[in-house]
PDB file of C-alpha atoms and ligand atoms in Angstrom:
ATOM      1  CA  MET A 440      84.152  82.296 130.307  1.00 77.00           C
ATOM      2  CA  THR A 441      85.973  85.249 128.749  1.00 92.00           C
ATOM      3  CA  LEU A 442      83.556  86.890 126.361  1.00 97.00           C
ATOM      4  CA  VAL A 443      85.148  88.352 123.242  1.00 98.00           C
ATOM      5  CA  ILE A 444      83.023  89.900 120.524  1.00 98.00           C
ATOM      6  CA  ALA A 445      84.740  90.438 117.175  1.00 98.00           C
ATOM      7  CA  ILE A 446      83.102  92.914 114.819  1.00 98.00           C
ATOM      8  CA  ASP A 447      84.426  93.340 111.291  1.00 98.00           C
ATOM      9  CA  GLY A 448      83.145  95.005 108.165  1.00 98.00           C
ATOM     10  CA  PRO A 449      83.698  97.776 105.621  1.00 97.00           C
ATOM     11  CA  ALA A 450      83.969 101.472 106.488  1.00 95.00           C
ATOM     12  CA  ALA A 451      80.926 103.331 107.825  1.00 96.00           C
ATOM     13  CA  ALA A 452      78.775 100.196 108.179  1.00 97.00           C
ATOM     14  CA  GLY A 453      77.931 101.035 111.798  1.00 96.00           C
ATOM     15  CA  LYS A 454      80.539  98.793 113.450  1.00 97.00           C
ATOM     16  CA  GLY A 455      81.769 101.381 115.940  1.00 97.00           C
ATOM     17  CA  THR A 456      78.338 102.438 117.187  1.00 97.00           C
ATOM     18  CA  LEU A 457      77.246  98.829 117.541  1.00 98.00           C
ATOM     19  CA  ALA A 458      80.491  97.781 119.238  1.00 98.00           C
ATOM     20  CA  ARG A 459      80.337 100.642 121.739  1.00 98.00           C
ATOM     21  CA  ARG A 460      76.725  99.892 122.640  1.00 98.00           C
ATOM     22  CA  LEU A 461      77.304  96.158 122.987  1.00 98.00           C
ATOM     23  CA  ALA A 462      80.311  96.790 125.213  1.00 98.00           C
ATOM     24  CA  LEU A 463      78.290  99.100 127.444  1.00 98.00           C
ATOM     25  CA  ALA A 464      75.347  96.687 127.662  1.00 97.00           C
ATOM     26  CA  LEU A 465      77.566  93.693 128.456  1.00 97.00           C
ATOM     27  CA  GLY A 466      80.029  95.460 130.766  1.00 97.00           C
ATOM     28  CA  LEU A 467      82.978  94.823 128.437  1.00 98.00           C
ATOM     29  CA  ALA A 468      85.890  97.016 127.389  1.00 98.00           C
ATOM     30  CA  TYR A 469      85.852  98.302 123.817  1.00 98.00           C
ATOM     31  CA  LEU A 470      88.707  98.747 121.363  1.00 98.00           C
ATOM     32  CA  ASP A 471      88.292 100.521 118.029  1.00 98.00           C
ATOM     33  CA  THR A 472      91.262  98.921 116.259  1.00 98.00           C
ATOM     34  CA  GLY A 473      90.934 101.293 113.301  1.00 98.00           C
ATOM     35  CA  LEU A 474      92.268 103.994 115.631  1.00 98.00           C
ATOM     36  CA  LEU A 475      95.575 102.125 115.873  1.00 98.00           C
ATOM     37  CA  TYR A 476      96.028 102.293 112.095  1.00 98.00           C
ATOM     38  CA  ARG A 477      94.882 105.911 112.119  1.00 98.00           C
ATOM     39  CA  VAL A 478      97.563 106.793 114.672  1.00 98.00           C
ATOM     40  CA  VAL A 479     100.204 105.041 112.585  1.00 98.00           C
ATOM     41  CA  GLY A 480      99.072 106.973 109.483  1.00 98.00           C
ATOM     42  CA  ARG A 481      99.186 110.251 111.415  1.00 98.00           C
ATOM     43  CA  ARG A 482     102.619 109.523 112.828  1.00 98.00           C
ATOM     44  CA  VAL A 483     103.939 108.867 109.318  1.00 98.00           C
ATOM     45  CA  LEU A 484     102.469 112.161 108.097  1.00 98.00           C
ATOM     46  CA  ASP A 485     103.936 113.961 111.156  1.00 97.00           C
ATOM     47  CA  ALA A 486     107.336 112.569 110.209  1.00 97.00           C
ATOM     48  CA  GLY A 487     106.962 114.057 106.726  1.00 97.00           C
ATOM     49  CA  ALA A 488     106.944 110.616 105.104  1.00 98.00           C
ATOM     50  CA  ALA A 489     104.434 108.961 102.743  1.00 97.00           C
ATOM     51  CA  PRO A 490     101.919 106.518 104.292  1.00 97.00           C
ATOM     52  CA  SER A 491     102.709 104.165 101.405  1.00 96.00           C
ATOM     53  CA  ASP A 492     106.361 103.962 102.553  1.00 98.00           C
ATOM     54  CA  PRO A 493     106.551 100.568 104.357  1.00 98.00           C
ATOM     55  CA  ALA A 494     109.672 101.385 106.404  1.00 98.00           C
ATOM     56  CA  ALA A 495     108.241 104.692 107.660  1.00 98.00           C
ATOM     57  CA  ALA A 496     104.940 102.995 108.483  1.00 98.00           C
ATOM     58  CA  GLU A 497     106.614 100.199 110.422  1.00 98.00           C
ATOM     59  CA  THR A 498     108.748 102.667 112.395  1.00 98.00           C
ATOM     60  CA  ALA A 499     105.593 104.624 113.260  1.00 98.00           C
ATOM     61  CA  ALA A 500     103.786 101.447 114.369  1.00 98.00           C
ATOM     62  CA  HIS A 501     106.598 100.576 116.777  1.00 98.00           C
ATOM     63  CA  ALA A 502     106.550 104.129 118.181  1.00 97.00           C
ATOM     64  CA  LEU A 503     102.798 104.051 118.956  1.00 97.00           C
ATOM     65  CA  VAL A 504     101.842 104.772 122.566  1.00 96.00           C
ATOM     66  CA  VAL A 505      98.372 104.317 124.018  1.00 93.00           C
ATOM     67  CA  THR A 506      97.918 108.051 124.652  1.00 96.00           C
ATOM     68  CA  ASP A 507      98.082 108.549 120.847  1.00 97.00           C
ATOM     69  CA  LEU A 508      94.575 107.096 120.690  1.00 96.00           C
ATOM     70  CA  ALA A 509      93.247 110.316 122.245  1.00 96.00           C
ATOM     71  CA  ARG A 510      94.601 112.478 119.396  1.00 97.00           C
ATOM     72  CA  THR A 511      91.913 114.683 117.902  1.00 95.00           C
ATOM     73  CA  ASP A 512      93.186 114.488 114.321  1.00 95.00           C
ATOM     74  CA  LEU A 513      92.451 110.826 113.641  1.00 96.00           C
ATOM     75  CA  ARG A 514      89.250 111.345 111.633  1.00 90.00           C
ATOM     76  CA  GLY A 515      88.635 112.900 108.227  1.00 86.00           C
ATOM     77  CA  PRO A 516      89.631 112.111 104.650  1.00 88.00           C
ATOM     78  CA  GLU A 517      93.405 112.485 105.101  1.00 93.00           C
ATOM     79  CA  ALA A 518      93.529 110.149 108.112  1.00 94.00           C
ATOM     80  CA  ASP A 519      91.149 107.688 106.367  1.00 93.00           C
ATOM     81  CA  GLN A 520      93.474 107.399 103.405  1.00 94.00           C
ATOM     82  CA  ALA A 521      96.701 107.262 105.450  1.00 97.00           C
ATOM     83  CA  SER A 522      95.338 104.552 107.775  1.00 97.00           C
ATOM     84  CA  SER A 523      94.301 102.311 104.908  1.00 96.00           C
ATOM     85  CA  LEU A 524      97.711 102.689 103.232  1.00 97.00           C
ATOM     86  CA  VAL A 525      99.755 101.842 106.339  1.00 98.00           C
ATOM     87  CA  ALA A 526      97.385  98.931 107.068  1.00 98.00           C
ATOM     88  CA  LYS A 527      98.693  97.112 103.966  1.00 97.00           C
ATOM     89  CA  VAL A 528     102.153  96.777 105.486  1.00 98.00           C
ATOM     90  CA  PRO A 529     102.638  93.345 107.158  1.00 97.00           C
ATOM     91  CA  GLY A 530     105.190  94.778 109.615  1.00 97.00           C
ATOM     92  CA  VAL A 531     102.658  97.367 110.780  1.00 98.00           C
ATOM     93  CA  ARG A 532     100.009  94.713 111.343  1.00 98.00           C
ATOM     94  CA  ALA A 533     102.469  92.504 113.212  1.00 98.00           C
ATOM     95  CA  ALA A 534     103.512  95.408 115.465  1.00 98.00           C
ATOM     96  CA  LEU A 535      99.883  96.056 116.466  1.00 98.00           C
ATOM     97  CA  LEU A 536      98.860  92.448 117.035  1.00 98.00           C
ATOM     98  CA  ALA A 537     100.135  91.864 120.586  1.00 96.00           C
ATOM     99  CA  PHE A 538      98.396  94.972 121.920  1.00 97.00           C
ATOM    100  CA  GLN A 539      95.070  93.928 120.371  1.00 98.00           C
ATOM    101  CA  ARG A 540      95.350  90.362 121.656  1.00 98.00           C
ATOM    102  CA  GLY A 541      96.319  91.570 125.126  1.00 97.00           C
ATOM    103  CA  PHE A 542      93.277  93.844 125.167  1.00 97.00           C
ATOM    104  CA  ALA A 543      90.988  90.993 124.069  1.00 98.00           C
ATOM    105  CA  SER A 544      92.357  88.530 126.600  1.00 97.00           C
ATOM    106  CA  LYS A 545      90.423  90.089 129.498  1.00 94.00           C
ATOM    107  CA  GLY A 546      87.124  90.010 127.614  1.00 98.00           C
ATOM    108  CA  ALA A 547      86.221  92.807 125.215  1.00 98.00           C
ATOM    109  CA  VAL A 548      84.473  94.003 122.098  1.00 98.00           C
ATOM    110  CA  LEU A 549      86.875  94.816 119.263  1.00 98.00           C
ATOM    111  CA  ASP A 550      85.976  96.214 115.867  1.00 98.00           C
ATOM    112  CA  GLY A 551      88.073  96.355 112.721  1.00 98.00           C
ATOM    113  CA  ARG A 552      88.708  94.413 109.535  1.00 98.00           C
ATOM    114  CA  ASP A 553      90.560  91.261 110.671  1.00 98.00           C
ATOM    115  CA  ILE A 554      89.383  90.711 114.239  1.00 98.00           C
ATOM    116  CA  GLY A 555      87.490  87.477 113.632  1.00 98.00           C
ATOM    117  CA  THR A 556      89.964  86.182 111.049  1.00 98.00           C
ATOM    118  CA  VAL A 557      93.375  87.053 112.534  1.00 98.00           C
ATOM    119  CA  VAL A 558      93.367  88.968 115.823  1.00 98.00           C
ATOM    120  CA  VAL A 559      90.963  86.756 117.803  1.00 98.00           C
ATOM    121  CA  PRO A 560      90.076  83.752 115.634  1.00 98.00           C
ATOM    122  CA  ASN A 561      88.577  82.017 118.676  1.00 97.00           C
ATOM    123  CA  ALA A 562      86.303  84.958 119.612  1.00 98.00           C
ATOM    124  CA  THR A 563      83.064  83.949 121.332  1.00 97.00           C
ATOM    125  CA  VAL A 564      80.899  85.783 118.806  1.00 98.00           C
ATOM    126  CA  LYS A 565      81.851  87.158 115.385  1.00 98.00           C
ATOM    127  CA  LEU A 566      79.748  89.704 113.568  1.00 98.00           C
ATOM    128  CA  PHE A 567      80.346  90.957 110.048  1.00 98.00           C
ATOM    129  CA  VAL A 568      78.559  94.285 109.867  1.00 98.00           C
ATOM    130  CA  THR A 569      77.905  95.599 106.399  1.00 98.00           C
ATOM    131  CA  ALA A 570      75.568  97.883 104.410  1.00 98.00           C
ATOM    132  CA  ASP A 571      75.119  99.024 100.803  1.00 98.00           C
ATOM    133  CA  LEU A 572      77.779 101.434  99.600  1.00 98.00           C
ATOM    134  CA  SER A 573      75.248 104.237  99.075  1.00 98.00           C
ATOM    135  CA  ALA A 574      73.853 103.887 102.610  1.00 97.00           C
ATOM    136  CA  ARG A 575      77.349 103.893 104.096  1.00 97.00           C
ATOM    137  CA  ALA A 576      78.396 106.895 102.005  1.00 98.00           C
ATOM    138  CA  ARG A 577      75.341 108.855 103.100  1.00 97.00           C
ATOM    139  CA  ARG A 578      76.032 108.130 106.782  1.00 95.00           C
ATOM    140  CA  ARG A 579      79.679 109.162 106.468  1.00 94.00           C
ATOM    141  CA  TRP A 580      78.709 112.300 104.518  1.00 96.00           C
ATOM    142  CA  LEU A 581      76.210 113.319 107.233  1.00 95.00           C
ATOM    143  CA  GLU A 582      78.871 112.670 109.886  1.00 91.00           C
ATOM    144  CA  LEU A 583      81.364 114.878 108.025  1.00 91.00           C
ATOM    145  CA  GLN A 584      78.743 117.603 107.643  1.00 93.00           C
ATOM    146  CA  GLY A 585      78.087 117.440 111.378  1.00 92.00           C
ATOM    147  CA  ARG A 586      81.780 118.048 111.956  1.00 87.00           C
ATOM    148  CA  GLY A 587      81.846 120.968 109.520  1.00 90.00           C
ATOM    149  CA  ILE A 588      83.919 119.140 106.891  1.00 87.00           C
ATOM    150  CA  ALA A 589      82.724 120.034 103.387  1.00 88.00           C
ATOM    151  CA  ALA A 590      82.648 117.186 100.854  1.00 91.00           C
ATOM    152  CA  SER A 591      80.240 116.074  98.141  1.00 95.00           C
ATOM    153  CA  LEU A 592      78.293 112.859  98.602  1.00 97.00           C
ATOM    154  CA  ALA A 593      79.808 111.512  95.368  1.00 97.00           C
ATOM    155  CA  GLN A 594      83.332 112.232  96.626  1.00 96.00           C
ATOM    156  CA  VAL A 595      82.648 110.510  99.965  1.00 96.00           C
ATOM    157  CA  GLU A 596      81.210 107.493  98.158  1.00 97.00           C
ATOM    158  CA  ALA A 597      84.218 107.250  95.808  1.00 97.00           C
ATOM    159  CA  GLU A 598      86.647 107.461  98.735  1.00 95.00           C
ATOM    160  CA  LEU A 599      84.804 104.797 100.727  1.00 96.00           C
ATOM    161  CA  GLN A 600      84.737 102.489  97.723  1.00 97.00           C
ATOM    162  CA  ALA A 601      88.463 102.949  97.069  1.00 96.00           C
ATOM    163  CA  ARG A 602      89.343 102.352 100.733  1.00 95.00           C
ATOM    164  CA  ASP A 603      87.202  99.198 100.983  1.00 96.00           C
ATOM    165  CA  ALA A 604      88.700  97.878  97.753  1.00 96.00           C
ATOM    166  CA  ARG A 605      92.231  98.449  99.103  1.00 95.00           C
ATOM    167  CA  ASP A 606      91.370  96.919 102.501  1.00 95.00           C
ATOM    168  CA  ALA A 607      89.809  93.855 100.852  1.00 95.00           C
ATOM    169  CA  ALA A 608      92.480  93.353  98.180  1.00 95.00           C
ATOM    170  CA  ARG A 609      95.606  93.534 100.352  1.00 94.00           C
ATOM    171  CA  GLU A 610      97.543  90.358 101.030  1.00 93.00           C
ATOM    172  CA  ALA A 611      98.022  90.894 104.772  1.00 95.00           C
ATOM    173  CA  ALA A 612      94.851  90.206 106.772  1.00 94.00           C
ATOM    174  CA  PRO A 613      92.369  91.493 104.179  1.00 95.00           C
ATOM    175  CA  LEU A 614      88.875  92.682 105.036  1.00 96.00           C
ATOM    176  CA  ARG A 615      86.647  89.624 104.900  1.00 95.00           C
ATOM    177  CA  ALA A 616      84.037  87.827 106.968  1.00 97.00           C
ATOM    178  CA  ALA A 617      85.289  84.896 109.047  1.00 98.00           C
ATOM    179  CA  ALA A 618      83.660  81.615 108.001  1.00 97.00           C
ATOM    180  CA  ASP A 619      81.824  81.495 111.337  1.00 96.00           C
ATOM    181  CA  ALA A 620      80.754  85.160 111.424  1.00 98.00           C
ATOM    182  CA  VAL A 621      77.097  86.177 111.464  1.00 98.00           C
ATOM    183  CA  VAL A 622      76.419  88.820 108.800  1.00 98.00           C
ATOM    184  CA  LEU A 623      74.457  91.837 110.007  1.00 98.00           C
ATOM    185  CA  ASP A 624      73.332  94.098 107.156  1.00 98.00           C
ATOM    186  CA  THR A 625      72.489  97.560 108.509  1.00 97.00           C
ATOM    187  CA  THR A 626      71.358  99.110 105.195  1.00 97.00           C
ATOM    188  CA  THR A 627      67.791  99.534 106.419  1.00 97.00           C
ATOM    189  CA  LEU A 628      68.496  99.546 110.161  1.00 97.00           C
ATOM    190  CA  ASP A 629      69.001 102.581 112.371  1.00 95.00           C
ATOM    191  CA  ALA A 630      71.446 102.412 115.302  1.00 96.00           C
ATOM    192  CA  ASP A 631      68.781 101.156 117.742  1.00 98.00           C
ATOM    193  CA  ALA A 632      67.630  98.378 115.405  1.00 98.00           C
ATOM    194  CA  ALA A 633      71.215  97.330 114.645  1.00 98.00           C
ATOM    195  CA  PHE A 634      71.962  97.189 118.384  1.00 98.00           C
ATOM    196  CA  ALA A 635      68.834  95.119 119.090  1.00 98.00           C
ATOM    197  CA  ARG A 636      69.778  92.653 116.348  1.00 98.00           C
ATOM    198  CA  GLY A 637      73.419  92.542 117.443  1.00 98.00           C
ATOM    199  CA  LEU A 638      72.468  91.838 121.056  1.00 97.00           C
ATOM    200  CA  GLU A 639      70.062  89.118 119.910  1.00 97.00           C
ATOM    201  CA  ILE A 640      72.860  87.421 117.954  1.00 97.00           C
ATOM    202  CA  VAL A 641      75.254  87.637 120.908  1.00 97.00           C
ATOM    203  CA  GLN A 642      72.643  86.257 123.311  1.00 95.00           C
ATOM    204  CA  SER A 643      71.740  83.390 121.007  1.00 94.00           C
ATOM    205  CA  ARG A 644      75.408  82.445 120.675  1.00 90.00           C
ATOM    206  CA  VAL A 645      76.296  82.827 124.314  1.00 88.00           C
ATOM    207  CA  GLY A 646      73.076  81.467 125.691  1.00 78.00           C
ATOM    208  CA  PHE A 647      72.278  84.098 128.290  1.00 55.00           C
ATOM    209  CA  ALA A 648      69.774  86.943 128.357  1.00 44.00           C
TER     210      ALA A 648
HETATM  211  O1  LIG B1850      87.715 101.298 111.109  1.00 52.31           O
HETATM  212  P1  LIG B1850      88.392 102.489 110.491  1.00 52.31           P
HETATM  213  O2  LIG B1850      87.658 103.012 109.285  1.00 52.31           O
HETATM  214  O3  LIG B1850      88.669 103.566 111.509  1.00 52.31           O
HETATM  215  O4  LIG B1850      89.811 101.935 109.994  1.00 52.31           O
HETATM  216  C1  LIG B1850      90.735 102.749 109.322  1.00 52.31           C
HETATM  217  C2  LIG B1850      91.603 101.898 108.413  1.00 52.31           C
HETATM  218  O5  LIG B1850      92.442 101.054 109.227  1.00 52.31           O
HETATM  219  C3  LIG B1850      90.870 100.958 107.482  1.00 52.31           C
HETATM  220  O6  LIG B1850      90.631 101.558 106.220  1.00 52.31           O
HETATM  221  C4  LIG B1850      91.782  99.768 107.361  1.00 52.31           C
HETATM  222  C5  LIG B1850      92.595  99.783 108.621  1.00 52.31           C
HETATM  223  N1  LIG B1850      92.198  98.743 109.583  1.00 52.31           N
HETATM  224  C6  LIG B1850      92.703  97.475 109.393  1.00 52.31           C
HETATM  225  O7  LIG B1850      93.393  97.237 108.403  1.00 52.31           O
HETATM  226  N2  LIG B1850      92.457  96.505 110.294  1.00 52.31           N
HETATM  227  C7  LIG B1850      91.702  96.736 111.374  1.00 52.31           C
HETATM  228  N3  LIG B1850      91.482  95.760 112.256  1.00 52.31           N
HETATM  229  C8  LIG B1850      91.136  98.020 111.578  1.00 52.31           C
HETATM  230  C9  LIG B1850      91.385  99.002 110.637  1.00 52.31           C
END
């Protein structure tokens, strides 16, 4: 059986850490699909265009090459905002779909916003990882501090809230839990506890230890 684990949820809920650890534990490849949208946003900015310009965003999505994923400028407030804006464009999402499905076809863990709903609707296990806005904002703020990026906690929280609202309200593949996803709330869980719970859910669904 090809094991595919789909992990969706809002920003800074702990999806990436959980996905990476599950992939390592289960011997699966891991794809952070948010990086694809981040690259597209960056490419639009590089071209001197606005991330809200659908034509520029679609052109950038078609120009994406896998080595772009190693760019070092894909994190931070500017990339956050640009990625969420280009992600609204249906042509961008369509351009990135085949790559994501190809990656999943060999067995993988993928995290994003529409993995269980659109990218791999027949995934073996679907997790919707979430946490209270204040907990997510605090985690992201600490992460930014660790990287030497100055921002107030209130500003980080406002930006997260705006991005989630945009990701959830868009017409094309909005952020939402698949009907058959298991919700994992990490508000009071550290990374180890979230991993233990995530692995438990996977094992109970797949039926192996
Ligand atoms: O996971 P992330 O925060 O790195 O994602 C950045 C943005 O990319 C997010 O705000 C919305 C978009 N995205 C998406 O629309 N669909 C995905 N599967 C992954 C990310």
